[in-house]
């Protein structure tokens, strides 16, 4: 990975490093040449790593006190809240941590969309990232079931019933997922097992995500290829570590604000009612981070169609690097795409909003418009705009616009030249 | 002090202050993660147990549970008390008078944590070479006062904190 050979100074270090080159890895991570113009949108990778570790640590702690049984789960969560030393703090960090994790991952994904980080040669980083995102949604969903409140139970019922839409084998698959004839104790048990497993799968994928990142190196706000190391790069440590640390501190302040002042604002009060298989809550909503997909699901007046469209909304992102025909990465130099990017942001936010509203009247209309635009953006806008758009001139290097002091790069080259 | 020196000192101060604040923050996060493994409020609520001892015959004993551990409550006969008090202190690995192991005026009542001080097994009653208890795990012999006499256990069986609520009830803990 590293361009240069690293030799430990001490004899013991050399002995060890010859057998397991951990010190070489450490030196690579320290010296890793990073574009010097990375802005604060690039700090969310580090923030997400923090989120993952926080969830794993608090999760392991919660598992020491939680009981995965339909008769005991709800009481054990209340036991954590009332009896366990600092249990309230640890649980609130874990439950709000899930929301903070998704907040960060959405910023991370939209940063990638804006600056074209998913494009060649970074497609594999993007795809691994989407796999992480899928696993996050699975982990979050199953975690939400564990307290065995009303929302847990009925959320689990609704989501598992999605699979019953599959023709012919749907019912068998749903029963297989449940391990019973409804969401019941076997379901809770396996959800707990998988909820404990998935974060470690995510951790493994994060290692691959970073490994894949370190092959081409970071994209940057200008979106051009840079020579490494050069005057366009800085060593990862201390330049990026200190910037990441500062952003992380700000993020932690917001995180702590939720944990200490409004720990339940992102949850649903119905989940403090024990699960009751005989009564469905009047209004079932998933956690906020799943709402856009929920809106897409409900916008289709057909069971199978809704499920297919909802999953397509995620899976279409996997082929995004090949749907985008533009050779220019950063939206900074793409005046048309830039506008569509912001329309997409608004579209997804709107879908999230209507996902939380009743599926009727104007909300249903908005959900349908939003769904149609979502798919149009990826299937039509991205290929066509990439093909037709006249992009702004891009600079030769990161340093150049800075050194010349102007927004207009003097040594600009046309995109159609070799990028 | 030159300007250069002053600058360095200020930076040192900022570093030290930052690290200190950081260390306090990290500590404030780590402590709850450690403390959560200590006995929680539900466990602490079990800290005392009241026992009715009116039905125990002389020479017999009962075993009750306190904080998940067995407590032996034995009503000793006068012969047993005399035997316990006749022991020479030099014969005891952990010298302790029988009088110090019971409440004054309630000499017949031996209330003791029924846990072998070697590795935590529960000794069997009326067994062993000293007319007291015998631990089957590693062969420790205790006398009728619960004192270690022979075997690997280092100390006498522990006397918990307890009191007589009335003549028929004791409160342990």
Coordinates of C-alpha atoms in Angstrom, one line a residue:
Chain A
X1 CA 0.0 0.0 0.0
X2 CA 2.7 2.4 1.0
X3 CA 4.9 3.8 -1.7
X4 CA 8.0 3.9 0.6
X5 CA 9.6 1.2 2.6
X6 CA 9.3 1.7 6.3
X7 CA 12.0 0.4 8.7
X8 CA 11.4 0.5 12.5
X9 CA 14.2 2.2 14.4
X10 CA 14.4 -0.2 17.3
X11 CA 15.8 -3.7 16.9
X12 CA 12.7 -5.2 18.7
X13 CA 10.5 -3.2 16.4
X14 CA 12.3 -4.5 13.3
X15 CA 12.1 -8.1 14.6
X16 CA 8.4 -7.8 15.1
X17 CA 7.7 -5.9 11.9
X18 CA 9.5 -8.5 9.8
X19 CA 7.1 -11.1 11.2
X20 CA 3.9 -9.0 11.2
X21 CA 4.2 -5.6 9.5
X22 CA 1.9 -3.8 11.8
X23 CA 4.3 -0.9 12.2
X24 CA 4.5 -0.5 8.5
X25 CA 0.7 -0.3 8.5
X26 CA 0.9 2.3 11.3
X27 CA 3.4 4.3 9.3
X28 CA 1.3 4.1 6.2
X29 CA -1.8 5.3 8.1
X30 CA 0.2 8.2 9.6
X31 CA 1.9 9.3 6.5
X32 CA -1.0 8.6 4.1
X33 CA -0.9 11.5 1.7
X34 CA -4.3 13.3 1.8
X35 CA -5.5 16.1 -0.5
X36 CA -4.9 19.3 1.4
X37 CA -8.2 20.9 0.4
X38 CA -10.5 18.4 2.2
X39 CA -13.4 20.3 3.7
X40 CA -15.5 19.4 6.8
X41 CA -17.8 17.2 4.7
X42 CA -14.8 14.8 4.6
X43 CA -14.7 14.4 8.4
X44 CA -17.7 12.1 8.5
X45 CA -15.7 9.0 7.7
X46 CA -13.9 9.4 11.1
X47 CA -17.2 10.4 12.7
X48 CA -18.8 7.2 11.4
X49 CA -16.0 5.1 12.8
X50 CA -16.6 6.7 16.1
X51 CA -20.3 6.0 15.8
X52 CA -19.7 2.3 15.0
X53 CA -17.3 1.9 18.0
X54 CA -19.7 3.7 20.3
X55 CA -22.6 1.4 19.2
X56 CA -20.5 -1.7 19.7
X57 CA -19.2 -0.8 23.1
X58 CA -22.6 0.4 24.5
X59 CA -24.2 -2.6 22.8
X60 CA -22.0 -5.1 24.5
X61 CA -22.7 -3.4 27.8
X62 CA -26.4 -3.5 27.2
X63 CA -26.3 -7.2 26.3
X64 CA -24.9 -7.8 29.8
X65 CA -28.2 -6.7 31.2
X66 CA -30.8 -7.4 28.5
X67 CA -32.9 -10.5 28.4
X68 CA -33.9 -11.7 24.9
X69 CA -37.2 -13.3 25.8
X70 CA -40.7 -12.1 24.9
X71 CA -41.9 -12.2 28.5
X72 CA -38.8 -10.5 30.0
X73 CA -37.4 -8.2 27.3
X74 CA -39.5 -5.2 28.1
X75 CA -38.9 -5.5 31.8
X76 CA -35.2 -6.0 31.3
X77 CA -35.0 -2.7 29.4
X78 CA -36.8 -0.9 32.2
X79 CA -34.4 -2.6 34.6
X80 CA -31.6 -1.2 32.6
X81 CA -33.2 2.3 32.8
X82 CA -33.9 2.2 36.5
X83 CA -31.6 -0.3 38.3
X84 CA -28.4 -0.7 36.4
X85 CA -25.7 1.8 37.3
X86 CA -25.7 4.4 34.6
X87 CA -27.9 2.1 32.6
X88 CA -30.1 5.0 31.5
X89 CA -27.0 6.8 30.1
X90 CA -25.7 3.7 28.2
X91 CA -29.1 2.9 26.7
X92 CA -29.7 6.5 25.7
X93 CA -26.3 6.7 24.1
X94 CA -27.1 3.5 22.2
X95 CA -30.5 4.4 21.0
X96 CA -29.6 8.0 20.1
X97 CA -26.3 6.7 18.7
X98 CA -28.2 4.8 16.1
X99 CA -29.8 8.1 14.9
X100 CA -26.5 9.9 15.0
X101 CA -25.0 7.1 13.0
X102 CA -27.6 7.5 10.3
X103 CA -27.4 11.3 10.3
X104 CA -23.6 10.9 9.7
X105 CA -24.0 8.2 7.1
X106 CA -26.5 10.3 5.1
X107 CA -24.2 13.3 5.1
X108 CA -21.4 11.0 4.1
X109 CA -23.4 9.5 1.2
X110 CA -24.6 12.9 -0.1
X111 CA -21.1 14.2 0.1
X112 CA -20.1 11.4 -2.1
X113 CA -23.0 12.2 -4.5
X114 CA -22.0 15.9 -4.6
X115 CA -18.3 15.5 -5.2
X116 CA -18.6 12.4 -7.4
X117 CA -16.6 10.2 -5.0
X118 CA -18.4 7.1 -6.3
X119 CA -16.9 7.4 -9.8
X120 CA -14.0 5.6 -11.3
X121 CA -11.6 4.5 -9.8
X122 CA -13.6 4.4 -6.5
X123 CA -16.6 2.3 -7.5
X124 CA -15.6 -0.5 -5.1
X125 CA -15.4 1.9 -2.2
X126 CA -18.9 3.1 -3.0
X127 CA -20.3 -0.4 -3.3
X128 CA -18.8 -1.6 0.0
X129 CA -20.2 1.6 1.6
X130 CA -23.7 0.7 0.3
X131 CA -23.3 -2.8 1.8
X132 CA -22.4 -1.2 5.1
X133 CA -25.5 1.0 4.8
X134 CA -27.7 -2.0 4.1
X135 CA -26.3 -3.8 7.1
X136 CA -26.8 -0.7 9.2
X137 CA -30.5 -0.6 8.3
X138 CA -30.8 -4.3 9.2
X139 CA -29.0 -3.8 12.5
X140 CA -31.1 -0.7 13.3
X141 CA -34.4 -2.4 12.5
X142 CA -33.6 -5.5 14.6
X143 CA -32.3 -3.4 17.4
X144 CA -35.5 -1.4 17.5
X145 CA -37.4 -4.7 17.9
X146 CA -35.4 -5.7 21.0
X147 CA -37.2 -3.5 23.7
X148 CA -40.4 -5.4 22.7
X149 CA -42.6 -2.4 22.9
X150 CA -45.6 -1.8 20.7
X151 CA -43.6 -0.1 18.0
X152 CA -41.0 -2.9 18.2
X153 CA -43.6 -5.6 17.7
X154 CA -45.6 -4.0 15.0
X155 CA -42.6 -2.6 13.2
X156 CA -41.2 -6.2 13.1
X157 CA -44.6 -7.4 11.9
X158 CA -44.8 -4.9 9.1
X159 CA -41.2 -5.2 7.9
X160 CA -41.2 -9.0 8.0
X161 CA -44.5 -9.1 6.1
X162 CA -42.8 -7.3 3.3
X163 CA -41.3 -10.7 2.3
X164 CA -44.8 -12.2 2.1
X165 CA -45.2 -10.1 -1.1
X166 CA -42.8 -12.5 -2.9
X167 CA -45.0 -14.7 -5.2
X168 CA -45.4 -18.4 -4.3
X169 CA -42.9 -18.7 -1.5
X170 CA -43.7 -15.4 0.3
X171 CA -45.6 -16.9 3.2
X172 CA -43.1 -19.7 3.7
X173 CA -40.3 -17.2 3.9
X174 CA -42.1 -15.0 6.3
X175 CA -42.8 -18.0 8.6
X176 CA -39.2 -19.0 8.3
X177 CA -38.1 -15.5 9.3
X178 CA -40.4 -15.6 12.3
X179 CA -39.7 -19.1 13.4
X180 CA -43.4 -19.1 14.5
X181 CA -46.7 -18.2 12.9
X182 CA -46.4 -14.6 13.9
X183 CA -43.7 -12.3 15.4
X184 CA -43.0 -14.1 18.6
X185 CA -40.3 -15.2 21.0
X186 CA -38.3 -17.1 18.4
X187 CA -38.2 -14.0 16.3
X188 CA -37.0 -11.9 19.2
X189 CA -34.3 -14.4 19.9
X190 CA -32.9 -14.6 16.4
X191 CA -33.1 -10.8 16.0
X192 CA -31.0 -10.4 19.1
X193 CA -28.4 -12.9 17.8
X194 CA -28.2 -11.1 14.4
X195 CA -28.3 -7.7 16.0
X196 CA -25.1 -8.7 17.9
X197 CA -23.5 -10.2 14.8
X198 CA -24.1 -7.4 12.2
X199 CA -21.9 -4.7 13.8
X200 CA -18.9 -6.9 13.5
X201 CA -19.7 -7.6 9.9
X202 CA -19.9 -3.9 9.4
X203 CA -16.5 -3.5 11.2
X204 CA -15.0 -6.0 8.7
X205 CA -16.5 -4.1 5.7
X206 CA -15.2 -0.8 7.2
X207 CA -11.7 -2.2 7.1
X208 CA -12.3 -3.1 3.4
X209 CA -13.9 0.3 2.7
X210 CA -10.8 2.0 4.1
X211 CA -8.4 -0.4 2.4
X212 CA -10.2 0.3 -1.0
X213 CA -10.0 4.0 -0.2
X214 CA -6.2 3.9 0.3
X215 CA -5.6 2.4 -3.1
X216 CA -6.6 5.4 -5.2
X217 CA -6.5 7.8 -2.2
X218 CA -9.2 10.3 -1.2
X219 CA -11.3 12.2 -3.7
X220 CA -11.3 15.9 -2.9
X221 CA -13.6 18.9 -3.3
X222 CA -12.1 19.8 -6.7
X223 CA -12.5 16.2 -7.8
X224 CA -9.3 16.0 -9.8
X225 CA -6.7 13.3 -9.7
X226 CA -3.6 14.4 -7.8
X227 CA -0.1 13.2 -7.6
X228 CA 0.8 11.7 -4.2
X229 CA 2.7 12.8 -2.3
X230 CA 3.0 16.2 -3.8
X231 CA 2.4 19.9 -2.9
X232 CA -1.3 19.0 -3.2
X233 CA -1.2 16.6 -0.3
X234 CA -0.6 16.7 3.4
X235 CA 0.2 13.7 5.7
X236 CA -2.9 12.2 7.4
X237 CA -1.3 12.8 10.8
X238 CA -1.4 15.4 12.2
X239 CA -3.3 17.5 9.6
X240 CA -6.4 15.3 9.0
X241 CA -6.5 13.7 12.5
X242 CA -6.7 17.1 14.1
X243 CA -9.4 18.3 11.7
X244 CA -11.3 15.1 12.2
X245 CA -10.9 15.4 15.9
X246 CA -12.4 18.9 15.9
X247 CA -15.3 17.9 13.8
X248 CA -15.9 14.9 16.0
X249 CA -16.0 17.1 19.1
X250 CA -18.7 19.3 17.5
X251 CA -20.6 16.1 16.5
X252 CA -20.3 14.8 20.1
X253 CA -21.7 18.0 21.5
X254 CA -24.8 17.6 19.3
X255 CA -24.9 13.9 20.2
X256 CA -24.7 14.7 23.9
X257 CA -27.4 17.3 23.5
X258 CA -29.8 14.6 22.4
X259 CA -28.7 12.1 25.0
X260 CA -28.9 14.5 28.0
X261 CA -31.7 16.9 27.0
X262 CA -34.1 15.1 24.6
X263 CA -33.2 11.4 24.7
X264 CA -36.7 10.3 23.5
X265 CA -37.4 12.9 20.8
X266 CA -36.3 10.7 18.0
X267 CA -38.1 7.6 19.3
X268 CA -41.8 6.9 19.5
X269 CA -43.7 7.0 22.8
X270 CA -45.7 3.9 21.9
X271 CA -42.6 1.9 22.3
X272 CA -42.9 2.4 26.1
X273 CA -46.0 0.3 26.0
X274 CA -45.3 -3.5 26.2
X275 CA -45.8 -5.4 23.0
X276 CA -49.4 -6.6 22.6
X277 CA -50.2 -8.9 19.6
X278 CA -53.9 -8.1 19.9
X279 CA -53.7 -4.3 19.4
X280 CA -52.0 -2.4 16.6
X281 CA -51.0 1.2 17.4
X282 CA -53.1 3.8 15.5
X283 CA -50.2 5.1 13.5
X284 CA -47.1 2.9 12.8
X285 CA -44.0 4.8 11.8
X286 CA -40.5 3.4 11.4
X287 CA -37.5 5.3 12.8
X288 CA -36.8 8.6 11.0
X289 CA -33.9 7.3 9.0
X290 CA -36.0 4.8 7.2
X291 CA -38.9 7.1 6.4
X292 CA -38.0 8.0 2.8
X293 CA -38.1 4.3 1.9
X294 CA -41.3 3.8 3.8
X295 CA -42.8 6.6 1.8
X296 CA -41.8 4.9 -1.4
X297 CA -43.3 1.6 -0.2
X298 CA -46.6 3.3 0.6
X299 CA -46.8 5.3 -2.6
X300 CA -47.4 2.2 -4.7
X301 CA -51.0 0.8 -4.6
X302 CA -49.8 -2.7 -5.1
X303 CA -48.2 -5.0 -2.4
X304 CA -45.5 -6.6 -4.5
X305 CA -44.9 -3.4 -6.5
X306 CA -44.3 -1.3 -3.4
X307 CA -41.8 -3.8 -2.0
X308 CA -39.9 -4.0 -5.3
X309 CA -39.8 -0.2 -5.6
X310 CA -38.6 0.2 -2.1
X311 CA -35.7 -2.2 -2.5
X312 CA -35.0 -0.8 -5.9
X313 CA -34.6 2.6 -4.4
X314 CA -31.5 1.3 -2.5
X315 CA -30.2 -1.2 -5.1
X316 CA -30.2 1.4 -7.9
X317 CA -27.4 3.2 -5.9
X318 CA -25.2 0.2 -6.6
X319 CA -25.1 0.9 -10.3
X320 CA -24.8 4.6 -9.9
X321 CA -21.1 4.7 -11.0
X322 CA -22.3 3.4 -14.4
X323 CA -25.4 5.6 -14.6
X324 CA -23.4 8.8 -14.2
X325 CA -21.9 9.5 -17.6
X326 CA -20.0 12.7 -16.6
X327 CA -16.2 12.5 -16.5
X328 CA -16.1 15.5 -14.1
X329 CA -16.4 14.3 -10.6
X330 CA -17.0 17.4 -8.5
X331 CA -20.4 19.2 -8.8
X332 CA -18.5 22.4 -8.2
X333 CA -17.7 22.3 -11.9
X334 CA -21.1 20.9 -13.0
X335 CA -23.6 23.8 -13.0
X336 CA -26.6 21.7 -14.2
X337 CA -26.0 18.6 -12.2
X338 CA -25.4 20.7 -9.1
X339 CA -29.0 22.0 -9.3
X340 CA -30.4 18.5 -9.8
X341 CA -28.3 17.4 -6.8
X342 CA -30.1 19.8 -4.5
X343 CA -33.5 18.9 -6.0
X344 CA -32.6 15.3 -5.0
X345 CA -31.7 16.4 -1.5
X346 CA -35.1 18.2 -1.2
X347 CA -36.9 15.2 -2.8
X348 CA -35.5 12.8 -0.2
X349 CA -36.2 15.1 2.7
X350 CA -39.8 15.5 1.4
X351 CA -40.1 11.7 1.1
X352 CA -39.0 11.4 4.7
X353 CA -41.6 14.0 5.8
X354 CA -44.5 12.3 4.0
X355 CA -43.3 9.0 5.2
X356 CA -44.1 10.2 8.7
X357 CA -47.5 11.4 7.7
X358 CA -50.7 9.4 7.1
X359 CA -50.8 7.7 3.7
X360 CA -53.7 9.7 2.4
X361 CA -54.7 12.9 0.5
X362 CA -51.9 15.3 -0.3
X363 CA -49.3 13.2 1.4
X364 CA -50.0 10.3 -1.0
X365 CA -49.7 12.6 -4.0
X366 CA -46.4 14.1 -2.7
X367 CA -45.1 10.6 -2.0
X368 CA -45.8 9.5 -5.6
X369 CA -44.3 12.6 -7.1
X370 CA -41.3 12.2 -4.8
X371 CA -40.9 8.6 -5.7
X372 CA -41.1 9.2 -9.4
X373 CA -38.5 12.0 -9.2
X374 CA -36.2 9.8 -7.1
X375 CA -36.0 7.2 -9.8
X376 CA -35.9 9.8 -12.7
X377 CA -32.9 11.4 -11.1
X378 CA -30.8 8.2 -11.3
X379 CA -32.2 6.7 -14.4
X380 CA -32.7 9.7 -16.6
X381 CA -31.1 12.9 -15.1
X382 CA -27.7 11.4 -14.3
X383 CA -27.0 9.8 -17.7
X384 CA -28.5 12.6 -19.8
X385 CA -27.0 15.6 -17.9
X386 CA -23.6 13.9 -17.8
X387 CA -23.8 13.6 -21.5
X388 CA -25.2 17.1 -22.4
X389 CA -23.8 19.3 -19.7
X390 CA -21.2 21.9 -20.5
X391 CA -19.0 21.8 -17.4
X392 CA -16.9 24.6 -16.0
X393 CA -13.2 24.5 -16.5
X394 CA -11.4 22.5 -13.8
X395 CA -8.1 23.4 -12.3
X396 CA -4.8 21.6 -13.1
X397 CA -4.1 21.1 -9.4
X398 CA -5.4 21.8 -6.0
X399 CA -2.8 24.5 -5.3
X400 CA -3.4 26.4 -8.5
X401 CA -6.6 28.3 -7.8
X402 CA -5.2 29.1 -4.3
X403 CA -1.9 30.3 -5.6
X404 CA -3.4 32.5 -8.3
X405 CA -5.9 33.9 -5.9
X406 CA -8.9 33.7 -8.2
X407 CA -11.9 31.6 -8.4
X408 CA -11.3 31.4 -12.2
X409 CA -8.5 29.0 -12.8
X410 CA -6.0 30.6 -15.2
X411 CA -4.4 27.3 -16.2
X412 CA -7.8 25.7 -16.7
X413 CA -8.1 22.9 -19.1
X414 CA -11.2 21.8 -20.9
X415 CA -12.9 18.6 -19.6
X416 CA -12.7 17.0 -22.9
X417 CA -9.0 17.0 -22.6
X418 CA -7.6 14.1 -20.7
X419 CA -8.9 14.3 -17.1
Chain B
X1 CA 11.8 36.2 28.7
X2 CA 12.1 36.4 24.9
X3 CA 9.2 36.5 22.7
X4 CA 10.0 33.1 21.3
X5 CA 10.2 31.5 24.7
X6 CA 6.9 33.0 25.7
X7 CA 5.2 31.5 22.6
X8 CA 6.5 28.1 23.4
X9 CA 5.2 28.3 27.0
X10 CA 1.8 29.4 25.9
X11 CA 1.6 26.4 23.5
X12 CA 2.7 24.1 26.3
X13 CA 0.0 25.4 28.5
X14 CA -2.6 24.9 25.7
X15 CA -1.4 21.3 25.2
X16 CA -1.5 20.5 28.9
X17 CA -4.9 22.1 29.3
X18 CA -6.3 20.3 26.3
X19 CA -4.9 16.9 27.4
X20 CA -6.3 17.5 30.9
X21 CA -9.8 18.3 29.7
X22 CA -9.6 15.4 27.3
X23 CA -8.5 13.0 30.1
X24 CA -11.4 14.1 32.3
X25 CA -13.8 13.6 29.5
X26 CA -12.5 10.2 28.7
X27 CA -12.7 9.3 32.4
X28 CA -16.2 10.5 32.6
X29 CA -17.2 8.2 29.7
X30 CA -15.2 5.2 30.9
X31 CA -16.5 5.2 34.5
X32 CA -20.1 4.5 33.7
X33 CA -19.0 1.6 31.4
X34 CA -17.1 0.1 34.4
X35 CA -19.6 0.9 37.1
X36 CA -22.5 -0.7 35.2
X37 CA -21.0 -4.1 36.1
X38 CA -21.2 -3.4 39.8
X39 CA -24.3 -4.8 41.6
X40 CA -27.3 -2.8 40.4
X41 CA -30.1 -1.4 42.5
X42 CA -32.1 -4.6 42.2
X43 CA -29.2 -6.5 43.7
X44 CA -28.6 -4.0 46.4
X45 CA -32.3 -4.2 47.4
X46 CA -31.6 -7.8 48.5
X47 CA -29.0 -6.7 51.0
X48 CA -30.9 -7.7 54.2
X49 CA -32.9 -10.9 55.0
X50 CA -35.0 -11.5 58.1
X51 CA -35.2 -15.1 59.4
X52 CA -37.6 -16.7 61.8
X53 CA -35.6 -19.0 64.1
X54 CA -38.3 -20.1 66.5
X55 CA -38.6 -23.6 65.2
X56 CA -35.0 -24.6 65.3
X57 CA -34.3 -27.4 67.9
X58 CA -31.1 -27.4 70.0
X59 CA -28.3 -29.1 68.1
X60 CA -30.0 -28.5 64.7
X61 CA -29.3 -26.0 62.1
X62 CA -30.9 -24.4 59.1
X63 CA -29.5 -22.8 55.9
X64 CA -30.9 -19.6 54.5
X65 CA -30.0 -17.6 51.4
X66 CA -28.6 -14.1 51.8
X67 CA -27.2 -12.2 48.8
X68 CA -27.1 -15.5 46.9
X69 CA -25.0 -17.2 49.5
X70 CA -25.9 -19.7 52.2
X71 CA -26.0 -18.6 55.8
X72 CA -25.8 -21.4 58.4
X73 CA -27.9 -20.8 61.6
X74 CA -27.2 -23.3 64.3
X75 CA -28.7 -23.6 67.7
X76 CA -26.0 -25.2 69.7
X77 CA -26.4 -27.5 72.7
X78 CA -24.6 -26.5 75.9
X79 CA -22.2 -29.5 75.4
X80 CA -21.3 -28.1 72.0
X81 CA -20.7 -24.6 73.4
X82 CA -18.5 -26.1 76.1
X83 CA -16.6 -28.1 73.5
X84 CA -16.0 -25.0 71.4
X85 CA -14.8 -23.0 74.4
X86 CA -12.4 -25.7 75.7
X87 CA -10.2 -25.5 72.6
X88 CA -6.7 -24.3 73.1
X89 CA -6.0 -21.2 71.1
X90 CA -2.6 -22.6 70.0
X91 CA -4.5 -25.4 68.2
X92 CA -6.2 -22.9 65.9
X93 CA -4.7 -21.8 62.5
X94 CA -6.8 -18.7 62.7
X95 CA -7.1 -18.1 66.5
X96 CA -10.5 -16.6 67.6
X97 CA -12.5 -17.2 70.7
X98 CA -15.9 -18.8 70.4
X99 CA -17.3 -15.8 72.5
X100 CA -16.2 -13.5 69.7
X101 CA -18.2 -15.4 67.1
X102 CA -21.6 -15.2 68.8
X103 CA -23.7 -12.4 70.3
X104 CA -23.3 -12.0 74.1
X105 CA -26.1 -13.7 75.9
X106 CA -27.1 -15.6 72.8
X107 CA -24.3 -18.1 73.0
X108 CA -26.3 -20.9 71.5
X109 CA -26.8 -19.1 68.2
X110 CA -24.0 -19.5 65.7
X111 CA -24.8 -17.4 62.5
X112 CA -22.2 -17.8 59.9
X113 CA -21.6 -17.5 56.2
X114 CA -21.7 -21.1 55.0
X115 CA -18.9 -20.6 52.5
X116 CA -15.5 -22.3 52.8
X117 CA -12.8 -19.7 53.0
X118 CA -10.6 -21.7 50.6
X119 CA -12.4 -21.5 47.2
X120 CA -16.0 -20.8 48.0
X121 CA -17.7 -24.3 48.2
X122 CA -20.4 -24.9 50.8
X123 CA -19.2 -27.2 53.7
X124 CA -21.3 -30.2 54.8
X125 CA -22.7 -30.1 58.4
X126 CA -21.9 -32.7 61.1
X127 CA -18.9 -34.0 59.2
X128 CA -15.2 -33.9 59.5
X129 CA -12.8 -34.6 62.4
X130 CA -13.9 -31.8 64.7
X131 CA -17.7 -32.4 65.1
X132 CA -18.4 -29.3 62.9
X133 CA -18.3 -28.9 59.1
X134 CA -16.3 -30.5 56.4
X135 CA -15.7 -29.0 52.9
X136 CA -15.8 -31.8 50.3
X137 CA -14.1 -29.8 47.6
X138 CA -10.6 -29.7 49.1
X139 CA -10.9 -31.2 52.5
X140 CA -11.1 -28.4 55.0
X141 CA -12.3 -29.3 58.5
X142 CA -14.2 -26.8 60.7
X143 CA -15.1 -27.1 64.3
X144 CA -18.5 -26.5 66.1
X145 CA -17.7 -22.8 66.1
X146 CA -17.0 -22.8 62.4
X147 CA -13.3 -22.3 62.9
X148 CA -10.8 -23.8 60.5
X149 CA -8.9 -26.7 62.1
X150 CA -7.3 -28.7 59.3
X151 CA -7.0 -28.4 55.5
X152 CA -6.2 -25.7 53.0
X153 CA -8.7 -23.0 54.0
X154 CA -6.8 -20.0 55.5
X155 CA -9.4 -18.5 57.9
X156 CA -12.5 -19.3 59.9
X157 CA -15.9 -19.2 58.2
X158 CA -17.0 -15.6 58.2
X159 CA -19.6 -14.2 60.6
X160 CA -21.9 -11.8 58.7
X161 CA -23.4 -8.6 60.2
X162 CA -26.6 -9.6 61.9
X163 CA -28.8 -8.7 64.8
X164 CA -31.7 -10.1 66.9
X165 CA -34.8 -8.2 66.0
X166 CA -36.6 -10.1 68.8
X167 CA -35.9 -13.4 70.4
X168 CA -37.4 -15.4 67.5
X169 CA -36.1 -13.3 64.5
X170 CA -32.7 -12.3 63.3
X171 CA -31.9 -9.8 60.5
X172 CA -28.9 -10.6 58.4
X173 CA -27.1 -7.8 56.6

